[in-house]
Amino acid sequence: MNSVLLDPVEHHDLRVIVDRGAPWGDAINQIPVLPTEFEAVQRDYPIVFRRDADGTFEAVALLGLDPGENLFLEGDRWTARHIPGLLARGPFSVGLHDRGDGEREPMVHVDLDDPRVSRRHGEPLFKPHGGATQLLDRLTDILLGIHIGHAAQAPMFAAFAEAGLIESVRLEIQLDETVRYDLVDFFTIGVAALGRLDGPALERLNGAGFLALAFHVAASLGNIERLIALKNRKRASG
């Protein structure tokens, strides 16, 4: 990796290949998602939580049932409305830079070693006479959402835990008499627990901006049926 600060002078002719597909890392069955995109994610994908060895939670969108399977990817075409930010950002990331007044601000970085980055192929990042293209503006918005989402993640999970909303979930998916998926070690927002919240708890969650996120997660599990339909269509097509 060769991640550097994106510079409009040094990188004035830089381009990025925006194709989707397995060669660009899209053939995965789950991807971490951040609170800033829950509203968009829950329209297409199931959102579940997983917990690492030290007990830290993260949210993931389920894209497929088998390893390396993305049911929303058809060749080089992504069929869902929203591409999760950590995939949509491509070879770009956010780094904090000192502004000179003791404060640090997020700035766009680009991995010059990434095969999607070119000076000959792909979509331009800067206009011929200066200024960002619409593509770079969109990527900047995605990166800002990632940056804000990372900061919100720990407080969100702490608030969910304090309110008693996080519960384990076992997703049992039966495709036919012989094909079954048993997805364990995941967590979700308990619908019954949401219904039991009292006024002060609701006020705390809503005031912090987390109540709507809890409802997005709970509602997203309805997309399991969509995963099943996509999987059955894939199996039927051979």
PDB file of C-alpha atoms in Angstrom:
ATOM      1  CA  MET A   1       0.000   0.000   0.000  1.00  0.00           C
ATOM      2  CA  ASN A   2       1.166   3.498  -0.874  1.00  0.00           C
ATOM      3  CA  SER A   3      -1.417   5.780   0.722  1.00  0.00           C
ATOM      4  CA  VAL A   4      -0.743   9.491   0.205  1.00  0.00           C
ATOM      5  CA  LEU A   5      -2.667  12.712   0.696  1.00  0.00           C
ATOM      6  CA  LEU A   6      -4.668  13.466  -2.448  1.00  0.00           C
ATOM      7  CA  ASP A   7      -3.219  16.660  -3.917  1.00  0.00           C
ATOM      8  CA  PRO A   8      -5.045  18.591  -6.687  1.00  0.00           C
ATOM      9  CA  VAL A   9      -1.745  19.747  -8.208  1.00  0.00           C
ATOM     10  CA  GLU A  10       0.365  16.605  -7.982  1.00  0.00           C
ATOM     11  CA  HIS A  11      -2.588  14.369  -8.843  1.00  0.00           C
ATOM     12  CA  HIS A  12      -4.381  16.653 -11.313  1.00  0.00           C
ATOM     13  CA  ASP A  13      -4.491  13.915 -13.962  1.00  0.00           C
ATOM     14  CA  LEU A  14      -5.257  11.008 -11.636  1.00  0.00           C
ATOM     15  CA  ARG A  15      -8.092   8.694 -12.619  1.00  0.00           C
ATOM     16  CA  VAL A  16      -9.866   5.836 -10.907  1.00  0.00           C
ATOM     17  CA  ILE A  17     -11.521   2.760 -12.366  1.00  0.00           C
ATOM     18  CA  VAL A  18     -15.036   2.600 -10.890  1.00  0.00           C
ATOM     19  CA  ASP A  19     -15.990  -0.864 -12.188  1.00  0.00           C
ATOM     20  CA  ARG A  20     -17.561  -3.341  -9.798  1.00  0.00           C
ATOM     21  CA  GLY A  21     -16.970  -7.083  -9.682  1.00  0.00           C
ATOM     22  CA  ALA A  22     -14.975  -9.892  -8.134  1.00  0.00           C
ATOM     23  CA  PRO A  23     -11.596  -8.576  -9.403  1.00  0.00           C
ATOM     24  CA  TRP A  24     -12.138  -5.448  -7.306  1.00  0.00           C
ATOM     25  CA  GLY A  25     -12.892  -7.242  -4.047  1.00  0.00           C
ATOM     26  CA  ASP A  26     -16.689  -7.326  -4.276  1.00  0.00           C
ATOM     27  CA  ALA A  27     -17.055 -11.124  -4.041  1.00  0.00           C
ATOM     28  CA  ILE A  28     -17.611 -11.285  -0.274  1.00  0.00           C
ATOM     29  CA  ASN A  29     -20.575 -12.494   1.736  1.00  0.00           C
ATOM     30  CA  GLN A  30     -20.507  -9.802   4.429  1.00  0.00           C
ATOM     31  CA  ILE A  31     -19.088  -6.330   4.891  1.00  0.00           C
ATOM     32  CA  PRO A  32     -18.857  -4.044   7.942  1.00  0.00           C
ATOM     33  CA  VAL A  33     -21.289  -1.140   7.790  1.00  0.00           C
ATOM     34  CA  LEU A  34     -21.388   2.045   9.844  1.00  0.00           C
ATOM     35  CA  PRO A  35     -24.180   3.885  11.666  1.00  0.00           C
ATOM     36  CA  THR A  36     -24.146   6.716   9.141  1.00  0.00           C
ATOM     37  CA  GLU A  37     -25.383   4.353   6.424  1.00  0.00           C
ATOM     38  CA  PHE A  38     -27.825   2.160   8.380  1.00  0.00           C
ATOM     39  CA  GLU A  39     -30.848   3.870   6.840  1.00  0.00           C
ATOM     40  CA  ALA A  40     -29.650   3.123   3.308  1.00  0.00           C
ATOM     41  CA  VAL A  41     -28.276  -0.338   4.130  1.00  0.00           C
ATOM     42  CA  GLN A  42     -31.484  -1.604   5.748  1.00  0.00           C
ATOM     43  CA  ARG A  43     -33.407  -1.083   2.521  1.00  0.00           C
ATOM     44  CA  ASP A  44     -31.386  -3.817   0.795  1.00  0.00           C
ATOM     45  CA  TYR A  45     -29.467  -6.002   3.251  1.00  0.00           C
ATOM     46  CA  PRO A  46     -29.853  -7.697   6.618  1.00  0.00           C
ATOM     47  CA  ILE A  47     -27.786  -5.909   9.276  1.00  0.00           C
ATOM     48  CA  VAL A  48     -26.430  -8.023  12.120  1.00  0.00           C
ATOM     49  CA  PHE A  49     -23.819  -7.484  14.805  1.00  0.00           C
ATOM     50  CA  ARG A  50     -20.779  -9.603  15.439  1.00  0.00           C
ATOM     51  CA  ARG A  51     -18.430  -9.460  18.407  1.00  0.00           C
ATOM     52  CA  ASP A  52     -14.671  -9.956  18.365  1.00  0.00           C
ATOM     53  CA  ALA A  53     -12.527 -11.685  20.970  1.00  0.00           C
ATOM     54  CA  ASP A  54     -12.284  -8.602  23.188  1.00  0.00           C
ATOM     55  CA  GLY A  55     -16.052  -8.096  23.189  1.00  0.00           C
ATOM     56  CA  THR A  56     -16.180  -5.200  20.740  1.00  0.00           C
ATOM     57  CA  PHE A  57     -19.239  -5.131  18.501  1.00  0.00           C
ATOM     58  CA  GLU A  58     -19.386  -4.162  14.860  1.00  0.00           C
ATOM     59  CA  ALA A  59     -22.280  -4.128  12.420  1.00  0.00           C
ATOM     60  CA  VAL A  60     -22.146  -6.085   9.174  1.00  0.00           C
ATOM     61  CA  ALA A  61     -24.400  -6.333   6.146  1.00  0.00           C
ATOM     62  CA  LEU A  62     -25.023  -9.856   4.878  1.00  0.00           C
ATOM     63  CA  LEU A  63     -24.445 -10.077   1.119  1.00  0.00           C
ATOM     64  CA  GLY A  64     -24.516 -13.843   0.652  1.00  0.00           C
ATOM     65  CA  LEU A  65     -24.751 -17.198   2.381  1.00  0.00           C
ATOM     66  CA  ASP A  66     -21.595 -18.979   1.232  1.00  0.00           C
ATOM     67  CA  PRO A  67     -18.004 -17.723   1.634  1.00  0.00           C
ATOM     68  CA  GLY A  68     -17.022 -15.452  -1.246  1.00  0.00           C
ATOM     69  CA  GLU A  69     -20.625 -15.124  -2.383  1.00  0.00           C
ATOM     70  CA  ASN A  70     -22.195 -11.735  -3.070  1.00  0.00           C
ATOM     71  CA  LEU A  71     -25.765 -12.311  -4.218  1.00  0.00           C
ATOM     72  CA  PHE A  72     -26.094  -8.648  -5.161  1.00  0.00           C
ATOM     73  CA  LEU A  73     -23.300  -8.905  -7.709  1.00  0.00           C
ATOM     74  CA  GLU A  74     -24.054 -10.067 -11.246  1.00  0.00           C
ATOM     75  CA  GLY A  75     -20.778 -10.034 -13.130  1.00  0.00           C
ATOM     76  CA  ASP A  76     -19.720  -6.393 -13.109  1.00  0.00           C
ATOM     77  CA  ARG A  77     -23.129  -5.079 -12.014  1.00  0.00           C
ATOM     78  CA  TRP A  78     -24.187  -4.366  -8.440  1.00  0.00           C
ATOM     79  CA  THR A  79     -27.953  -4.903  -8.312  1.00  0.00           C
ATOM     80  CA  ALA A  80     -28.823  -3.251  -4.982  1.00  0.00           C
ATOM     81  CA  ARG A  81     -29.453   0.462  -4.554  1.00  0.00           C
ATOM     82  CA  HIS A  82     -26.744   1.083  -1.952  1.00  0.00           C
ATOM     83  CA  ILE A  83     -23.140  -0.118  -2.059  1.00  0.00           C
ATOM     84  CA  PRO A  84     -21.729  -0.191   1.491  1.00  0.00           C
ATOM     85  CA  GLY A  85     -19.266   2.613   2.049  1.00  0.00           C
ATOM     86  CA  LEU A  86     -16.244   0.452   2.824  1.00  0.00           C
ATOM     87  CA  LEU A  87     -16.580  -1.061  -0.652  1.00  0.00           C
ATOM     88  CA  ALA A  88     -17.817   2.051  -2.461  1.00  0.00           C
ATOM     89  CA  ARG A  89     -14.793   4.088  -1.334  1.00  0.00           C
ATOM     90  CA  GLY A  90     -12.467   2.039  -3.559  1.00  0.00           C
ATOM     91  CA  PRO A  91      -8.777   2.946  -3.125  1.00  0.00           C
ATOM     92  CA  PHE A  92      -9.546   6.020  -0.987  1.00  0.00           C
ATOM     93  CA  SER A  93      -9.391   6.530   2.756  1.00  0.00           C
ATOM     94  CA  VAL A  94      -9.424   9.278   5.360  1.00  0.00           C
ATOM     95  CA  GLY A  95      -6.426  10.440   7.350  1.00  0.00           C
ATOM     96  CA  LEU A  96      -6.190  13.160   9.972  1.00  0.00           C
ATOM     97  CA  HIS A  97      -3.868  16.069   9.203  1.00  0.00           C
ATOM     98  CA  ASP A  98      -2.707  18.933  11.400  1.00  0.00           C
ATOM     99  CA  ARG A  99      -4.190  22.230  10.212  1.00  0.00           C
ATOM    100  CA  GLY A 100      -1.418  24.218  11.889  1.00  0.00           C
ATOM    101  CA  ASP A 101      -3.585  25.511  14.733  1.00  0.00           C
ATOM    102  CA  GLY A 102      -3.374  22.400  16.861  1.00  0.00           C
ATOM    103  CA  GLU A 103      -6.528  20.926  15.338  1.00  0.00           C
ATOM    104  CA  ARG A 104      -6.626  17.933  13.041  1.00  0.00           C
ATOM    105  CA  GLU A 105      -9.056  17.506  10.174  1.00  0.00           C
ATOM    106  CA  PRO A 106      -9.925  14.543   7.978  1.00  0.00           C
ATOM    107  CA  MET A 107      -8.377  14.605   4.511  1.00  0.00           C
ATOM    108  CA  VAL A 108      -8.751  12.309   1.507  1.00  0.00           C
ATOM    109  CA  HIS A 109      -5.936   9.830   0.860  1.00  0.00           C
ATOM    110  CA  VAL A 110      -5.425   7.605  -2.161  1.00  0.00           C
ATOM    111  CA  ASP A 111      -3.521   4.333  -2.456  1.00  0.00           C
ATOM    112  CA  LEU A 112      -1.329   4.876  -5.504  1.00  0.00           C
ATOM    113  CA  ASP A 113      -0.479   1.159  -5.610  1.00  0.00           C
ATOM    114  CA  ASP A 114      -4.110   0.140  -6.001  1.00  0.00           C
ATOM    115  CA  PRO A 115      -4.741  -1.268  -9.521  1.00  0.00           C
ATOM    116  CA  ARG A 116      -7.848   0.932  -9.845  1.00  0.00           C
ATOM    117  CA  VAL A 117      -5.707   4.072  -9.763  1.00  0.00           C
ATOM    118  CA  SER A 118      -4.334   5.237 -13.112  1.00  0.00           C
ATOM    119  CA  ARG A 119      -3.290   8.281 -15.083  1.00  0.00           C
ATOM    120  CA  ARG A 120      -4.624   6.806 -18.335  1.00  0.00           C
ATOM    121  CA  HIS A 121      -7.762   4.781 -17.566  1.00  0.00           C
ATOM    122  CA  GLY A 122     -10.898   5.360 -15.573  1.00  0.00           C
ATOM    123  CA  GLU A 123     -12.818   8.414 -14.429  1.00  0.00           C
ATOM    124  CA  PRO A 124     -11.008  11.680 -13.634  1.00  0.00           C
ATOM    125  CA  LEU A 125     -10.898  13.032 -10.096  1.00  0.00           C
ATOM    126  CA  PHE A 126     -10.222  16.630 -11.112  1.00  0.00           C
ATOM    127  CA  LYS A 127     -11.594  18.834 -13.876  1.00  0.00           C
ATOM    128  CA  PRO A 128      -9.179  19.914 -16.656  1.00  0.00           C
ATOM    129  CA  HIS A 129      -9.002  23.473 -15.351  1.00  0.00           C
ATOM    130  CA  GLY A 130      -9.115  22.634 -11.651  1.00  0.00           C
ATOM    131  CA  GLY A 131     -11.731  21.662  -9.125  1.00  0.00           C
ATOM    132  CA  ALA A 132     -13.145  18.335  -8.063  1.00  0.00           C
ATOM    133  CA  THR A 133     -15.303  16.255 -10.381  1.00  0.00           C
ATOM    134  CA  GLN A 134     -18.689  14.905  -9.291  1.00  0.00           C
ATOM    135  CA  LEU A 135     -16.995  11.554  -8.749  1.00  0.00           C
ATOM    136  CA  LEU A 136     -14.531  13.009  -6.249  1.00  0.00           C
ATOM    137  CA  ASP A 137     -17.328  14.934  -4.514  1.00  0.00           C
ATOM    138  CA  ARG A 138     -19.276  11.699  -4.140  1.00  0.00           C
ATOM    139  CA  LEU A 139     -16.231   9.821  -2.853  1.00  0.00           C
ATOM    140  CA  THR A 140     -15.551  12.610  -0.374  1.00  0.00           C
ATOM    141  CA  ASP A 141     -19.111  12.306   0.943  1.00  0.00           C
ATOM    142  CA  ILE A 142     -18.665   8.546   1.319  1.00  0.00           C
ATOM    143  CA  LEU A 143     -15.385   9.005   3.183  1.00  0.00           C
ATOM    144  CA  LEU A 144     -16.887  11.630   5.468  1.00  0.00           C
ATOM    145  CA  GLY A 145     -19.709   9.214   6.293  1.00  0.00           C
ATOM    146  CA  ILE A 146     -17.142   6.523   7.104  1.00  0.00           C
ATOM    147  CA  HIS A 147     -15.160   8.917   9.303  1.00  0.00           C
ATOM    148  CA  ILE A 148     -18.231  10.067  11.241  1.00  0.00           C
ATOM    149  CA  GLY A 149     -19.597   6.527  11.375  1.00  0.00           C
ATOM    150  CA  HIS A 150     -16.436   5.132  12.967  1.00  0.00           C
ATOM    151  CA  ALA A 151     -16.642   7.783  15.682  1.00  0.00           C
ATOM    152  CA  ALA A 152     -20.322   7.015  16.351  1.00  0.00           C
ATOM    153  CA  GLN A 153     -19.976   3.247  16.475  1.00  0.00           C
ATOM    154  CA  ALA A 154     -18.677   2.735  20.039  1.00  0.00           C
ATOM    155  CA  PRO A 155     -21.138   5.207  21.662  1.00  0.00           C
ATOM    156  CA  MET A 156     -23.997   3.635  19.714  1.00  0.00           C
ATOM    157  CA  PHE A 157     -23.240   0.104  20.884  1.00  0.00           C
ATOM    158  CA  ALA A 158     -22.745   1.343  24.458  1.00  0.00           C
ATOM    159  CA  ALA A 159     -26.174   2.990  24.338  1.00  0.00           C
ATOM    160  CA  PHE A 160     -27.772  -0.140  22.864  1.00  0.00           C
ATOM    161  CA  ALA A 161     -26.195  -2.295  25.595  1.00  0.00           C
ATOM    162  CA  GLU A 162     -27.249   0.095  28.363  1.00  0.00           C
ATOM    163  CA  ALA A 163     -30.832  -0.031  27.093  1.00  0.00           C
ATOM    164  CA  GLY A 164     -30.740  -3.838  26.957  1.00  0.00           C
ATOM    165  CA  LEU A 165     -31.427  -3.958  23.235  1.00  0.00           C
ATOM    166  CA  ILE A 166     -28.654  -6.262  22.003  1.00  0.00           C
ATOM    167  CA  GLU A 167     -29.560  -9.939  21.856  1.00  0.00           C
ATOM    168  CA  SER A 168     -28.142 -12.994  20.128  1.00  0.00           C
ATOM    169  CA  VAL A 169     -29.822 -14.189  16.962  1.00  0.00           C
ATOM    170  CA  ARG A 170     -29.645 -17.498  15.124  1.00  0.00           C
ATOM    171  CA  LEU A 171     -30.595 -17.353  11.467  1.00  0.00           C
ATOM    172  CA  GLU A 172     -31.843 -20.741  10.289  1.00  0.00           C
ATOM    173  CA  ILE A 173     -32.354 -20.778   6.534  1.00  0.00           C
ATOM    174  CA  GLN A 174     -33.810 -23.872   4.842  1.00  0.00           C
ATOM    175  CA  LEU A 175     -33.631 -23.770   1.036  1.00  0.00           C
ATOM    176  CA  ASP A 176     -34.843 -27.329   0.442  1.00  0.00           C
ATOM    177  CA  GLU A 177     -34.740 -30.769   2.032  1.00  0.00           C
ATOM    178  CA  THR A 178     -30.955 -30.973   1.834  1.00  0.00           C
ATOM    179  CA  VAL A 179     -29.627 -27.392   1.795  1.00  0.00           C
ATOM    180  CA  ARG A 180     -29.666 -25.548   5.089  1.00  0.00           C
ATOM    181  CA  TYR A 181     -27.733 -22.618   6.534  1.00  0.00           C
ATOM    182  CA  ASP A 182     -27.411 -22.102  10.268  1.00  0.00           C
ATOM    183  CA  LEU A 183     -25.891 -18.674  10.909  1.00  0.00           C
ATOM    184  CA  VAL A 184     -24.800 -18.339  14.525  1.00  0.00           C
ATOM    185  CA  ASP A 185     -22.649 -16.013  16.630  1.00  0.00           C
ATOM    186  CA  PHE A 186     -24.584 -12.980  15.446  1.00  0.00           C
ATOM    187  CA  PHE A 187     -26.513 -10.390  17.418  1.00  0.00           C
ATOM    188  CA  THR A 188     -29.351  -8.018  16.610  1.00  0.00           C
ATOM    189  CA  ILE A 189     -31.691  -5.468  18.158  1.00  0.00           C
ATOM    190  CA  GLY A 190     -34.501  -7.196  20.015  1.00  0.00           C
ATOM    191  CA  VAL A 191     -37.921  -6.066  18.798  1.00  0.00           C
ATOM    192  CA  ALA A 192     -39.541  -6.971  22.123  1.00  0.00           C
ATOM    193  CA  ALA A 193     -36.834  -5.079  23.997  1.00  0.00           C
ATOM    194  CA  LEU A 194     -37.492  -2.037  21.832  1.00  0.00           C
ATOM    195  CA  GLY A 195     -41.172  -2.247  22.715  1.00  0.00           C
ATOM    196  CA  ARG A 196     -40.377  -2.350  26.433  1.00  0.00           C
ATOM    197  CA  LEU A 197     -38.317   0.851  26.473  1.00  0.00           C
ATOM    198  CA  ASP A 198     -39.667   3.434  28.892  1.00  0.00           C
ATOM    199  CA  GLY A 199     -39.860   7.181  28.358  1.00  0.00           C
ATOM    200  CA  PRO A 200     -36.424   8.151  29.743  1.00  0.00           C
ATOM    201  CA  ALA A 201     -34.662   5.383  27.795  1.00  0.00           C
ATOM    202  CA  LEU A 202     -36.425   6.379  24.592  1.00  0.00           C
ATOM    203  CA  GLU A 203     -35.512  10.000  25.195  1.00  0.00           C
ATOM    204  CA  ARG A 204     -31.843   9.176  25.766  1.00  0.00           C
ATOM    205  CA  LEU A 205     -31.599   7.048  22.646  1.00  0.00           C
ATOM    206  CA  ASN A 206     -33.502   9.521  20.512  1.00  0.00           C
ATOM    207  CA  GLY A 207     -31.518  12.478  21.802  1.00  0.00           C
ATOM    208  CA  ALA A 208     -28.264  10.744  20.883  1.00  0.00           C
ATOM    209  CA  GLY A 209     -29.578   9.872  17.417  1.00  0.00           C
ATOM    210  CA  PHE A 210     -29.494   6.123  18.127  1.00  0.00           C
ATOM    211  CA  LEU A 211     -33.194   5.249  18.363  1.00  0.00           C
ATOM    212  CA  ALA A 212     -33.778   5.386  14.613  1.00  0.00           C
ATOM    213  CA  LEU A 213     -30.634   3.284  14.090  1.00  0.00           C
ATOM    214  CA  ALA A 214     -32.005   0.587  16.393  1.00  0.00           C
ATOM    215  CA  PHE A 215     -35.225   0.451  14.374  1.00  0.00           C
ATOM    216  CA  HIS A 216     -33.241   0.275  11.113  1.00  0.00           C
ATOM    217  CA  VAL A 217     -31.310  -2.758  12.379  1.00  0.00           C
ATOM    218  CA  ALA A 218     -34.436  -4.516  13.634  1.00  0.00           C
ATOM    219  CA  ALA A 219     -36.307  -3.881  10.380  1.00  0.00           C
ATOM    220  CA  SER A 220     -33.402  -5.013   8.212  1.00  0.00           C
ATOM    221  CA  LEU A 221     -33.792  -8.679   9.145  1.00  0.00           C
ATOM    222  CA  GLY A 222     -36.778  -8.762   6.814  1.00  0.00           C
ATOM    223  CA  ASN A 223     -34.210  -8.748   4.019  1.00  0.00           C
ATOM    224  CA  ILE A 224     -33.298 -12.345   4.885  1.00  0.00           C
ATOM    225  CA  GLU A 225     -36.214 -13.306   2.636  1.00  0.00           C
ATOM    226  CA  ARG A 226     -34.586 -11.355  -0.178  1.00  0.00           C
ATOM    227  CA  LEU A 227     -31.306 -13.217   0.355  1.00  0.00           C
ATOM    228  CA  ILE A 228     -33.179 -16.517   0.150  1.00  0.00           C
ATOM    229  CA  ALA A 229     -34.915 -15.467  -3.064  1.00  0.00           C
ATOM    230  CA  LEU A 230     -31.623 -14.384  -4.641  1.00  0.00           C
ATOM    231  CA  LYS A 231     -29.942 -17.615  -3.548  1.00  0.00           C
ATOM    232  CA  ASN A 232     -32.728 -19.738  -4.990  1.00  0.00           C
ATOM    233  CA  ARG A 233     -32.584 -17.819  -8.255  1.00  0.00           C
ATOM    234  CA  LYS A 234     -28.831 -18.389  -8.434  1.00  0.00           C
ATOM    235  CA  ARG A 235     -29.258 -22.112  -7.775  1.00  0.00           C
ATOM    236  CA  ALA A 236     -31.990 -22.398 -10.407  1.00  0.00           C
ATOM    237  CA  SER A 237     -29.801 -20.730 -13.022  1.00  0.00           C
ATOM    238  CA  GLY A 238     -27.083 -23.277 -12.432  1.00  0.00           C
TER     239      GLY A 238
END
